[in-house]
Amino acid sequence: MTDEIATDGGASTVNAGYDEWIDALAEGAGYALVCPDGHGSLPPRRVCPECGSSSLSEEALPDRGEIETFTVVHVPSPRFADDAPYVTAVARFGPVRLTGIVRGVDPESGGDEERAGSDADDEAVEVGTTVEVGVGERETDGGRIVAFRPVET
Amino acid sequence: MTGVRVAGVGLTRFGSHPERTGRDLFAEASERAFTDAGVDRDAVEELNYGNFMGALAEHQGHQAPLMAEAAGVRCPATRYESACASAGVAVREAVRTVAAGDADVVLAGGMERMTNLDTEGATEGLAIAADDLFEVRAGVTFPGAYALMANAYFEAHGGGREELAHVASKNHENALPNEYAQFRKAVSVEEALAAPPVAEPLHLYDACPITDGASALVFVSEEYAADNDLDAPVAVTGTGQGTDRMALADRADLASTPAADDAAAAAYDDAGIGPADVDLAEVHDCFTIAEVLAIESLGFAEPGDGIAAARDGLTTADGDLPVNLSGGLKAKGHPVGATGGSQIAEVTRLLRGDHPNSDHVADADVGVAHNAGGTVASAVVHVLEVAE
Ligand SMILES: [Zn+2]
């Protein structure tokens, strides 16, 4: 059992709290945990990590978020071997920031330089891009990932 | 409270030693430290040992007793793990133990074995320093996390790849005479800019290599040094540690490192000095952008000004405040769990005057070591001073 967990990177592990959260995100019902002072966090939590309040309520994520920073990953970990190059971004959604993979953008453009072979149909990602959030699949092994997609503003 | 002296330092050559066991690497570093210190092994009262990915790389947990055997000491031995700051926290606890009068002689340091893994395995091993659920599953690699910080920094303050290339070129230049360095090869700004991307905006020469190596230090009380007539002119006068939210996305700011701000403030306060008193520093440049963030946290540059420090000559070997005269993690190498101890060894050698780059800092009295874990969710800062 230990060996099995080690070789699949823990993908078969049940993570109560997180699993329900990503299920909800997949159904378009993503949420953050919010304390009375307005600090946002992601589950599982018993207290607010900022202030220690134990009074946490689920609050629906806004429909749209904004990319605050991103990177184009060329050297992946094994679970993303067939996904590279891909764009990972941190985006603000109301009380929380989420980290996810940006789909529907061209990883070969918008990075350090335009490279040959980039797909002109997909737009380049940049700081400030408005995105929606859902759940996608890793190309490498089908594992679930937080996925952002640019939307028209 | 008593003064804490660095009695001896020991390093292995940093580099690629895929055939060498971790126990052999730490044995070599500790042997050098005992020889340098002139302290008998049986005087050691505690071993504080740093290691990060031994369970993955060597299928070996519970490494502290093994390393006590390797070093030839028989005393309470504990492994410390704080990702890339593992040896930094091991050193900090050694310093606190001696300062509190709980022990007169403590051996501290660390070891990491990495090159026996392939690049994918090492990438995965390093990635687990990030939040598995909310970062690693979203494709964040170790270089990717620092790339996110680099882009956030550029967005907030400006600057770009060229300024980072100056950091890489400076640290490669510094490593040339260092006999312990992995890369003793000059890299020009142009070469750094032309290298392939790893996680944009970071390219190959923005990243530290994958490294095997070990570090060991013998810390003693001031009284023990005097009673045993040890040649131990360098004192550890300040120690500080900071912790931040684990995931980058949960930090107040993506373009600075508050945990290192906290560690630096505590270490300076402990030593009774400020940034203006510092003559040289070894900082945690796992990526070029990390050196920029480090010197801002240490108060050597205002937020937004750190990016230009290497380009403008502030932090070069003959600048006002040389940073990473060892070559840094960038060129000297980064055996993760050994790095924090290696920085203390390099600052000590620079202050004692027996480092190949000591001539650049002949009048230096105060040095600082900055060691960070993960994306600086952990940070440790130490102040070292010439005491006699
Ligand atoms: Zn709160």
Coordinates of C-alpha atoms and ligand atoms in Angstrom, one line a residue:
Chain A
M1 CA 0.0 0.0 0.0
T2 CA 2.8 2.4 0.9
D3 CA 4.5 1.6 -2.4
E4 CA 1.3 2.1 -4.4
I5 CA 0.8 5.6 -2.9
A6 CA 4.4 6.5 -3.6
T7 CA 4.3 5.5 -7.2
D8 CA 1.0 7.2 -8.1
G9 CA 2.0 10.4 -6.3
G10 CA -0.8 10.1 -3.9
A11 CA -3.5 10.5 -6.6
S12 CA -5.6 7.6 -5.2
T13 CA -5.6 9.1 -1.8
V14 CA -8.9 10.4 -0.5
N15 CA -8.6 13.9 0.8
A16 CA -11.8 14.8 2.6
G17 CA -12.7 18.4 2.3
Y18 CA -10.5 19.0 -0.7
D19 CA -12.3 16.3 -2.8
E20 CA -15.7 17.8 -2.0
W21 CA -14.4 21.3 -2.9
I22 CA -13.1 20.2 -6.3
D23 CA -16.4 18.3 -6.9
A24 CA -18.2 21.5 -6.3
L25 CA -15.9 23.5 -8.5
A26 CA -16.5 20.9 -11.3
E27 CA -20.3 21.5 -11.0
G28 CA -19.8 25.2 -11.3
A29 CA -20.5 25.7 -7.5
G30 CA -17.0 26.5 -6.3
Y31 CA -16.7 28.2 -2.9
A32 CA -14.3 29.8 -0.5
L33 CA -14.4 29.6 3.3
V34 CA -14.9 33.1 4.8
C35 CA -14.5 34.3 8.4
P36 CA -16.5 37.2 9.9
D37 CA -13.5 39.5 9.2
G38 CA -13.7 38.6 5.5
H39 CA -10.5 36.5 5.3
G40 CA -10.9 33.8 2.6
S41 CA -9.4 30.3 2.7
L42 CA -9.7 26.9 1.1
P43 CA -10.8 23.7 2.8
P44 CA -10.4 21.7 4.8
R45 CA -10.2 24.3 7.6
R46 CA -11.3 24.4 11.3
V47 CA -10.1 27.9 11.8
C48 CA -9.3 30.9 9.7
P49 CA -5.6 30.7 9.0
E50 CA -5.3 34.5 9.2
C51 CA -7.1 35.3 12.4
G52 CA -8.0 31.9 14.1
S53 CA -11.7 32.5 14.0
S54 CA -13.7 29.2 14.1
S55 CA -16.7 30.8 12.5
L56 CA -16.3 29.9 8.9
S57 CA -19.0 29.9 6.2
E58 CA -19.0 28.8 2.6
E59 CA -19.3 31.6 0.1
A60 CA -19.8 31.1 -3.6
L61 CA -16.8 32.1 -5.7
P62 CA -17.5 35.0 -8.1
D63 CA -18.0 34.0 -11.7
R64 CA -14.9 35.7 -12.9
G65 CA -11.4 36.2 -11.6
E66 CA -8.3 38.0 -12.7
I67 CA -4.9 36.6 -13.4
E68 CA -2.3 38.2 -11.0
T69 CA 0.8 36.2 -12.2
F70 CA 1.5 33.3 -14.5
T71 CA 4.4 31.1 -15.8
V72 CA 4.8 28.9 -18.8
V73 CA 6.2 25.6 -17.5
H74 CA 8.6 23.8 -19.9
V75 CA 10.2 21.3 -17.5
P76 CA 7.3 19.5 -15.8
S77 CA 7.0 17.0 -12.9
P78 CA 6.2 13.4 -14.0
R79 CA 2.4 13.9 -13.6
F80 CA 2.5 16.7 -16.2
A81 CA 5.0 15.1 -18.6
D82 CA 2.6 15.2 -21.6
D83 CA 1.1 18.5 -20.6
A84 CA 4.2 20.7 -21.1
P85 CA 4.5 23.4 -22.1
Y86 CA 1.5 24.6 -20.1
V87 CA 0.5 27.8 -18.4
T88 CA 0.1 27.9 -14.6
A89 CA -1.4 31.0 -13.1
V90 CA -2.5 32.5 -9.8
A91 CA -5.9 34.3 -10.1
R92 CA -7.9 36.4 -7.7
F93 CA -11.5 35.2 -7.1
G94 CA -13.1 37.5 -4.5
P95 CA -11.8 36.5 -1.0
V96 CA -9.2 34.0 -2.3
R97 CA -6.6 33.4 -4.9
L98 CA -6.6 30.1 -6.8
T99 CA -3.7 28.4 -8.5
G100 CA -4.6 26.6 -11.7
I101 CA -3.7 25.7 -15.3
V102 CA -4.9 28.1 -18.0
R103 CA -6.7 26.4 -20.8
G104 CA -7.6 28.0 -24.2
V105 CA -4.4 30.0 -24.4
D106 CA -1.3 29.4 -26.4
P107 CA 1.6 28.6 -24.1
E108 CA 4.0 29.3 -27.0
S109 CA 2.9 33.0 -27.1
G110 CA 2.7 35.6 -24.4
G111 CA 5.8 34.2 -22.7
D112 CA 9.3 35.5 -23.2
E113 CA 9.1 35.7 -26.9
E114 CA 6.8 34.7 -29.8
R115 CA 8.0 31.3 -31.1
A116 CA 7.4 29.6 -34.4
G117 CA 4.5 27.2 -34.6
S118 CA 2.2 29.1 -32.1
D119 CA -1.5 28.6 -32.7
A120 CA -2.9 32.0 -33.9
D121 CA -6.5 31.0 -32.8
D122 CA -5.6 30.9 -29.1
E123 CA -4.8 34.2 -27.3
A124 CA -1.8 35.0 -25.2
V125 CA -2.1 35.0 -21.4
E126 CA -1.2 38.1 -19.5
V127 CA -1.5 39.6 -16.0
G128 CA -4.9 41.1 -15.8
T129 CA -6.6 38.6 -18.1
T130 CA -10.2 37.8 -16.9
V131 CA -10.8 34.1 -16.4
E132 CA -13.5 31.7 -15.3
V133 CA -12.7 28.7 -13.3
G134 CA -13.7 25.0 -13.5
V135 CA -12.1 21.6 -13.4
G136 CA -10.0 20.1 -16.3
E137 CA -8.0 17.0 -16.8
R138 CA -4.2 16.4 -16.9
E139 CA -3.3 15.1 -20.4
T140 CA -0.7 12.9 -18.8
D141 CA -2.9 10.8 -16.6
G142 CA -6.4 12.2 -16.6
G143 CA -6.0 13.6 -13.0
R144 CA -8.3 16.5 -12.1
I145 CA -6.9 20.0 -12.1
V146 CA -8.2 23.5 -11.3
A147 CA -8.6 25.0 -14.8
F148 CA -8.9 28.7 -15.8
R149 CA -10.3 29.8 -19.2
P150 CA -10.1 33.4 -20.5
V151 CA -13.5 35.0 -21.0
E152 CA -14.6 38.1 -23.0
T153 CA -15.0 41.1 -20.7
Chain B
M1 CA 23.2 33.3 27.8
T2 CA 26.7 32.7 26.4
G3 CA 28.5 33.6 23.2
V4 CA 28.5 31.0 20.4
R5 CA 31.6 30.4 18.3
V6 CA 32.1 28.6 15.0
A7 CA 35.0 26.3 15.9
G8 CA 35.1 24.4 12.6
V9 CA 33.5 24.1 9.2
G10 CA 33.5 21.2 6.7
L11 CA 32.1 20.7 3.2
T12 CA 32.2 18.1 0.5
R13 CA 32.8 19.3 -3.0
F14 CA 29.3 20.2 -4.3
G15 CA 28.4 18.5 -7.5
S16 CA 27.3 15.3 -9.1
H17 CA 28.2 12.2 -7.0
P18 CA 25.4 9.8 -8.0
E19 CA 27.3 6.8 -6.7
R20 CA 28.0 8.2 -3.2
T21 CA 25.7 7.4 -0.3
G22 CA 24.4 10.1 2.0
R23 CA 26.2 8.7 5.0
D24 CA 29.5 8.9 3.1
L25 CA 28.9 12.5 2.1
F26 CA 28.1 13.6 5.7
A27 CA 31.0 11.6 7.0
E28 CA 33.4 13.5 4.8
A29 CA 31.9 16.9 5.7
S30 CA 32.0 16.2 9.4
E31 CA 35.6 14.9 9.3
R32 CA 36.7 18.2 7.7
A33 CA 34.7 20.1 10.4
F34 CA 36.4 18.2 13.3
T35 CA 39.9 18.7 11.7
D36 CA 39.2 22.4 11.2
A37 CA 37.9 22.8 14.7
G38 CA 40.5 20.9 16.6
V39 CA 37.7 19.5 18.7
D40 CA 37.4 15.8 19.7
R41 CA 34.4 13.9 18.5
D42 CA 33.6 12.7 22.0
A43 CA 33.1 16.3 23.1
V44 CA 29.9 16.6 20.9
E45 CA 26.8 16.7 23.0
E46 CA 24.2 17.0 20.3
L47 CA 23.9 16.5 16.5
N48 CA 21.4 18.6 14.6
Y49 CA 21.1 17.3 11.0
G50 CA 19.2 18.8 8.1
N51 CA 17.8 16.7 5.2
F52 CA 14.8 17.2 2.9
M53 CA 14.1 14.3 0.4
G54 CA 16.1 11.4 1.8
A55 CA 12.9 9.3 1.9
L56 CA 12.5 9.7 -1.8
A57 CA 16.1 9.8 -2.9
E58 CA 17.6 7.0 -0.8
H59 CA 14.5 5.4 0.6
Q60 CA 15.9 6.3 4.0
G61 CA 13.9 7.9 6.8
H62 CA 15.2 8.3 10.4
Q63 CA 18.6 9.6 9.1
A64 CA 19.9 11.2 12.3
P65 CA 21.2 8.1 14.0
L66 CA 22.8 7.0 10.8
M67 CA 24.6 10.3 10.4
A68 CA 25.7 10.3 14.1
E69 CA 27.4 7.0 13.2
A70 CA 28.9 8.4 10.0
A71 CA 30.3 11.4 12.0
G72 CA 31.5 9.1 14.8
V73 CA 29.6 10.8 17.5
R74 CA 27.4 9.2 20.2
C75 CA 24.9 11.7 21.5
P76 CA 21.2 12.8 21.0
A77 CA 20.8 13.2 17.2
T78 CA 17.8 14.7 15.5
R79 CA 16.9 15.3 11.8
Y80 CA 15.5 18.8 11.0
E81 CA 13.3 19.3 7.9
S82 CA 12.2 22.6 6.5
A83 CA 12.6 22.0 2.8
C84 CA 15.6 24.0 1.5
A85 CA 16.0 25.6 4.9
S86 CA 16.5 22.3 6.7
A87 CA 20.2 22.9 7.6
G88 CA 19.4 26.5 8.5
V89 CA 16.9 25.4 11.1
A90 CA 19.3 22.7 12.3
V91 CA 22.0 25.4 12.8
R92 CA 19.5 27.7 14.5
E93 CA 18.7 25.1 17.1
A94 CA 22.4 24.4 17.6
V95 CA 23.1 28.1 18.2
R96 CA 20.1 28.4 20.6
T97 CA 21.2 25.3 22.5
V98 CA 24.8 26.6 23.0
A99 CA 23.6 30.1 23.8
A100 CA 21.2 28.8 26.4
G101 CA 24.0 26.9 28.1
D102 CA 22.4 23.5 27.4
A103 CA 25.5 22.2 25.6
D104 CA 29.1 23.4 25.0
V105 CA 29.7 21.6 21.8
V106 CA 27.1 20.9 19.0
L107 CA 27.6 19.4 15.6
A108 CA 25.2 20.7 13.0
G109 CA 24.8 20.6 9.2
G110 CA 23.0 18.6 6.6
M111 CA 23.2 16.4 3.5
E112 CA 21.2 15.9 0.3
R113 CA 21.6 13.3 -2.3
M114 CA 19.8 14.2 -5.5
T115 CA 21.6 13.3 -8.7
N116 CA 20.9 9.6 -8.4
L117 CA 17.3 10.6 -9.3
D118 CA 16.6 11.5 -12.9
T119 CA 15.5 15.1 -13.7
E120 CA 11.8 14.2 -13.5
G121 CA 12.3 12.5 -10.1
A122 CA 14.3 15.4 -8.7
T123 CA 11.7 17.9 -10.1
E124 CA 9.0 15.9 -8.3
G125 CA 11.1 15.6 -5.1
L126 CA 11.5 19.4 -5.0
A127 CA 7.9 20.1 -5.9
I128 CA 6.7 18.5 -2.7
A129 CA 8.0 21.6 -0.8
A130 CA 4.9 23.3 -2.2
D131 CA 1.2 22.7 -1.1
D132 CA 0.4 19.3 -2.7
L133 CA -3.4 19.9 -3.0
F134 CA -3.6 23.5 -4.1
E135 CA -0.2 24.0 -5.9
V136 CA 1.5 20.8 -7.1
R137 CA -1.8 19.5 -8.5
A138 CA -2.1 22.7 -10.4
G139 CA 1.2 22.1 -12.2
V140 CA 3.4 24.2 -9.9
T141 CA 7.0 23.0 -10.0
F142 CA 9.8 24.5 -7.9
P143 CA 11.1 26.7 -10.8
G144 CA 7.4 27.4 -11.7
A145 CA 6.7 28.8 -8.2
Y146 CA 9.7 31.2 -8.4
A147 CA 8.6 32.1 -12.0
L148 CA 5.2 33.1 -10.6
M149 CA 7.0 35.4 -8.1
A150 CA 9.3 36.8 -10.8
N151 CA 6.4 37.8 -13.0
A152 CA 4.6 39.3 -10.0
Y153 CA 7.8 41.3 -9.2
F154 CA 8.2 42.5 -12.8
E155 CA 4.5 43.5 -12.8
A156 CA 4.9 45.4 -9.5
H157 CA 8.3 47.0 -10.0
G158 CA 9.5 46.6 -13.5
G159 CA 12.8 44.9 -14.5
G160 CA 13.2 41.7 -16.4
R161 CA 15.3 38.9 -17.6
E162 CA 18.3 41.0 -18.3
E163 CA 18.7 42.1 -14.7
L164 CA 18.3 38.5 -13.6
A165 CA 21.0 37.4 -16.0
H166 CA 23.4 39.8 -14.2
V167 CA 22.7 37.9 -11.0
A168 CA 23.6 34.6 -12.7
S169 CA 26.7 36.0 -14.3
K170 CA 27.9 37.5 -11.0
N171 CA 27.5 34.3 -9.0
H172 CA 29.2 32.1 -11.7
E173 CA 32.1 34.6 -11.6
N174 CA 32.3 34.3 -7.8
A175 CA 32.4 30.5 -8.0
L176 CA 35.4 30.3 -10.2
P177 CA 38.0 30.1 -7.4
N178 CA 35.8 28.1 -5.0
E179 CA 37.1 24.6 -4.7
Y180 CA 33.8 23.3 -3.3
A181 CA 31.7 24.7 -6.2
Q182 CA 29.7 22.6 -8.7
F183 CA 30.1 25.0 -11.6
R184 CA 33.5 26.8 -11.9
K185 CA 32.6 28.2 -15.3
A186 CA 32.0 31.8 -16.3
V187 CA 28.5 32.6 -17.8
S188 CA 28.0 35.9 -19.6
V189 CA 24.8 37.9 -19.5
E190 CA 24.3 37.1 -23.2
E191 CA 24.7 33.3 -22.6
A192 CA 22.3 33.4 -19.7
L193 CA 19.7 35.3 -21.9
A194 CA 20.1 32.8 -24.7
A195 CA 19.6 29.6 -22.6
P196 CA 16.4 27.6 -23.0
P197 CA 13.3 28.3 -20.8
V198 CA 12.5 26.2 -17.7
A199 CA 9.5 28.1 -16.4
E200 CA 9.1 31.4 -18.1
P201 CA 10.4 34.0 -17.3
L202 CA 13.1 31.8 -15.7
H203 CA 15.6 30.1 -18.1
L204 CA 18.3 27.5 -17.5
Y205 CA 20.9 29.9 -16.0
D206 CA 18.3 31.5 -13.7
A207 CA 18.1 28.1 -11.9
C208 CA 20.4 26.4 -9.4
P209 CA 21.6 22.9 -10.5
I210 CA 20.7 19.6 -8.9
T211 CA 23.4 18.8 -6.5
D212 CA 24.8 16.2 -4.1
G213 CA 26.7 17.4 -1.0
A214 CA 27.0 17.8 2.7
S215 CA 27.9 20.5 5.2
A216 CA 29.0 20.3 8.9
L217 CA 29.8 22.8 11.5
V218 CA 31.1 22.5 15.1
F219 CA 29.6 25.2 17.3
V220 CA 31.1 25.7 20.8
S221 CA 30.5 28.1 23.7
E222 CA 32.8 31.0 24.2
E223 CA 34.0 29.5 27.4
Y224 CA 34.7 26.1 25.8
A225 CA 36.7 27.8 23.1
A226 CA 38.8 29.7 25.7
D227 CA 39.2 26.8 28.1
N228 CA 40.4 24.6 25.2
D229 CA 42.5 27.2 23.5
L230 CA 40.6 26.9 20.2
D231 CA 41.2 29.2 17.3
A232 CA 37.5 30.2 16.8
P233 CA 37.5 33.9 15.9
V234 CA 34.0 34.0 14.4
A235 CA 30.9 34.3 16.6
V236 CA 27.2 33.7 15.7
T237 CA 25.7 36.8 17.2
G238 CA 22.1 36.7 15.8
T239 CA 19.6 34.2 14.8
G240 CA 16.0 34.7 13.4
Q241 CA 13.3 32.6 11.7
G242 CA 10.1 33.4 10.0
T243 CA 7.1 31.4 8.7
D244 CA 4.5 32.4 6.1
R245 CA 1.5 30.8 4.5
M246 CA 2.6 27.6 2.7
A247 CA 1.0 28.4 -0.7
L248 CA 2.1 31.3 -2.7
A249 CA -1.5 32.2 -3.6
D250 CA -2.3 32.7 0.1
R251 CA 0.5 35.3 0.7
A252 CA -0.3 39.0 1.3
D253 CA 2.0 39.9 -1.5
L254 CA 3.4 37.7 -4.4
A255 CA 6.4 40.0 -5.0
S256 CA 8.1 40.0 -1.6
T257 CA 9.1 37.5 1.1
P258 CA 7.6 38.5 4.5
A259 CA 9.0 35.4 6.3
A260 CA 12.5 36.6 5.4
D261 CA 11.6 40.1 6.5
D262 CA 10.7 38.6 9.9
A263 CA 13.8 36.4 10.1
A264 CA 16.1 39.3 9.3
A265 CA 14.4 41.6 11.8
A266 CA 14.8 39.0 14.6
A267 CA 18.4 38.2 13.7
Y268 CA 19.4 41.9 13.5
D269 CA 17.7 42.6 16.8
D270 CA 19.4 39.6 18.4
A271 CA 22.8 40.8 17.2
G272 CA 22.1 44.5 17.9
I273 CA 23.0 45.5 14.4
G274 CA 21.2 46.8 11.3
P275 CA 21.6 46.2 7.5
A276 CA 24.0 49.1 7.2
D277 CA 26.5 47.2 9.5
V278 CA 26.7 44.2 7.1
D279 CA 29.9 43.7 5.1
L280 CA 28.9 40.6 3.1
A281 CA 26.1 38.1 2.7
E282 CA 25.4 34.6 1.5
V283 CA 21.7 34.5 0.4
H284 CA 19.4 31.7 -0.9
D285 CA 19.5 32.2 -4.7
C286 CA 17.9 29.0 -5.7
F287 CA 16.7 31.1 -8.6
T288 CA 18.1 34.5 -9.6
I289 CA 14.8 36.2 -8.6
A290 CA 15.3 34.7 -5.1
E291 CA 18.5 36.7 -4.6
V292 CA 16.6 39.9 -5.5
L293 CA 13.8 39.1 -3.0
A294 CA 16.4 38.1 -0.4
I295 CA 18.5 41.4 -0.5
E296 CA 15.2 43.4 -0.2
S297 CA 14.2 41.4 2.9
L298 CA 17.6 41.8 4.4
G299 CA 17.3 45.6 4.0
F300 CA 20.2 46.0 1.5
A301 CA 17.8 47.4 -1.2
E302 CA 14.4 49.1 -1.1
P303 CA 11.5 47.0 -2.5
G304 CA 11.8 47.3 -6.3
D305 CA 15.5 48.3 -6.2
G306 CA 16.9 44.8 -5.6
I307 CA 16.5 43.8 -9.2
A308 CA 19.2 46.2 -10.3
A309 CA 21.7 45.5 -7.5
A310 CA 23.9 43.0 -9.5
R311 CA 23.7 44.9 -12.7
D312 CA 24.7 48.2 -11.0
G313 CA 27.5 46.6 -9.1
L314 CA 26.3 46.9 -5.5
T315 CA 26.5 43.2 -4.9
T316 CA 29.4 42.2 -7.1
A317 CA 32.7 41.0 -5.6
D318 CA 34.1 44.5 -5.5
G319 CA 30.8 46.2 -4.8
D320 CA 29.9 47.9 -1.5
L321 CA 28.1 44.7 -0.3
P322 CA 29.2 41.5 -2.0
V323 CA 26.5 38.9 -2.1
N324 CA 27.2 35.2 -2.7
L325 CA 31.0 35.4 -2.9
S326 CA 30.8 31.5 -2.7
G327 CA 29.0 31.4 -6.0
G328 CA 25.7 31.0 -4.2
L329 CA 23.2 28.1 -4.8
K330 CA 23.3 29.2 -8.4
A331 CA 26.9 28.2 -9.2
K332 CA 28.2 26.6 -6.0
G333 CA 25.2 24.2 -6.1
H334 CA 22.2 23.4 -3.9
P335 CA 22.2 20.1 -2.1
V336 CA 18.9 21.1 -0.5
G337 CA 19.3 19.9 3.1
A338 CA 23.0 20.9 3.3
T339 CA 22.7 24.4 1.9
G340 CA 21.9 26.4 5.1
G341 CA 25.0 24.9 6.8
S342 CA 27.2 25.5 3.7
Q343 CA 26.3 29.2 3.8
I344 CA 27.5 29.4 7.5
A345 CA 30.7 27.7 6.4
E346 CA 31.3 30.1 3.6
V347 CA 30.6 33.3 5.7
T348 CA 32.9 31.9 8.4
R349 CA 35.7 31.3 5.9
L350 CA 35.2 34.8 4.3
L351 CA 35.4 36.5 7.7
R352 CA 38.4 34.4 8.9
G353 CA 40.2 35.3 5.7
D354 CA 40.8 31.8 4.5
H355 CA 38.3 31.8 1.6
P356 CA 39.6 32.1 -1.9
N357 CA 37.5 35.2 -2.2
S358 CA 38.5 36.7 1.1
D359 CA 40.6 39.3 -0.6
H360 CA 37.5 41.1 -1.8
V361 CA 36.4 41.6 1.8
A362 CA 39.6 42.0 3.6
D363 CA 38.2 44.4 6.2
A364 CA 34.9 42.6 6.7
D365 CA 33.6 42.2 10.3
V366 CA 30.0 41.3 9.8
G367 CA 28.4 38.6 7.6
V368 CA 24.8 37.4 7.1
A369 CA 23.5 34.1 5.9
H370 CA 19.9 33.9 4.5
N371 CA 18.4 30.4 4.0
A372 CA 14.9 29.8 2.6
G373 CA 12.5 26.9 2.4
G374 CA 10.0 26.3 -0.4
T375 CA 8.8 29.6 -1.8
V376 CA 10.0 31.2 1.4
A377 CA 7.2 29.9 3.6
S378 CA 10.3 29.3 5.8
A379 CA 13.2 31.6 6.3
V380 CA 16.2 31.6 8.6
V381 CA 18.8 34.4 9.0
H382 CA 22.0 34.3 10.9
V383 CA 24.5 37.1 11.7
L384 CA 28.2 36.2 12.1
E385 CA 30.8 38.6 13.4
V386 CA 34.5 38.6 13.9
A387 CA 34.9 38.4 17.7
E388 CA 38.6 38.5 18.1
Ligands
ZN1 ZN -10.1 35.5 9.6

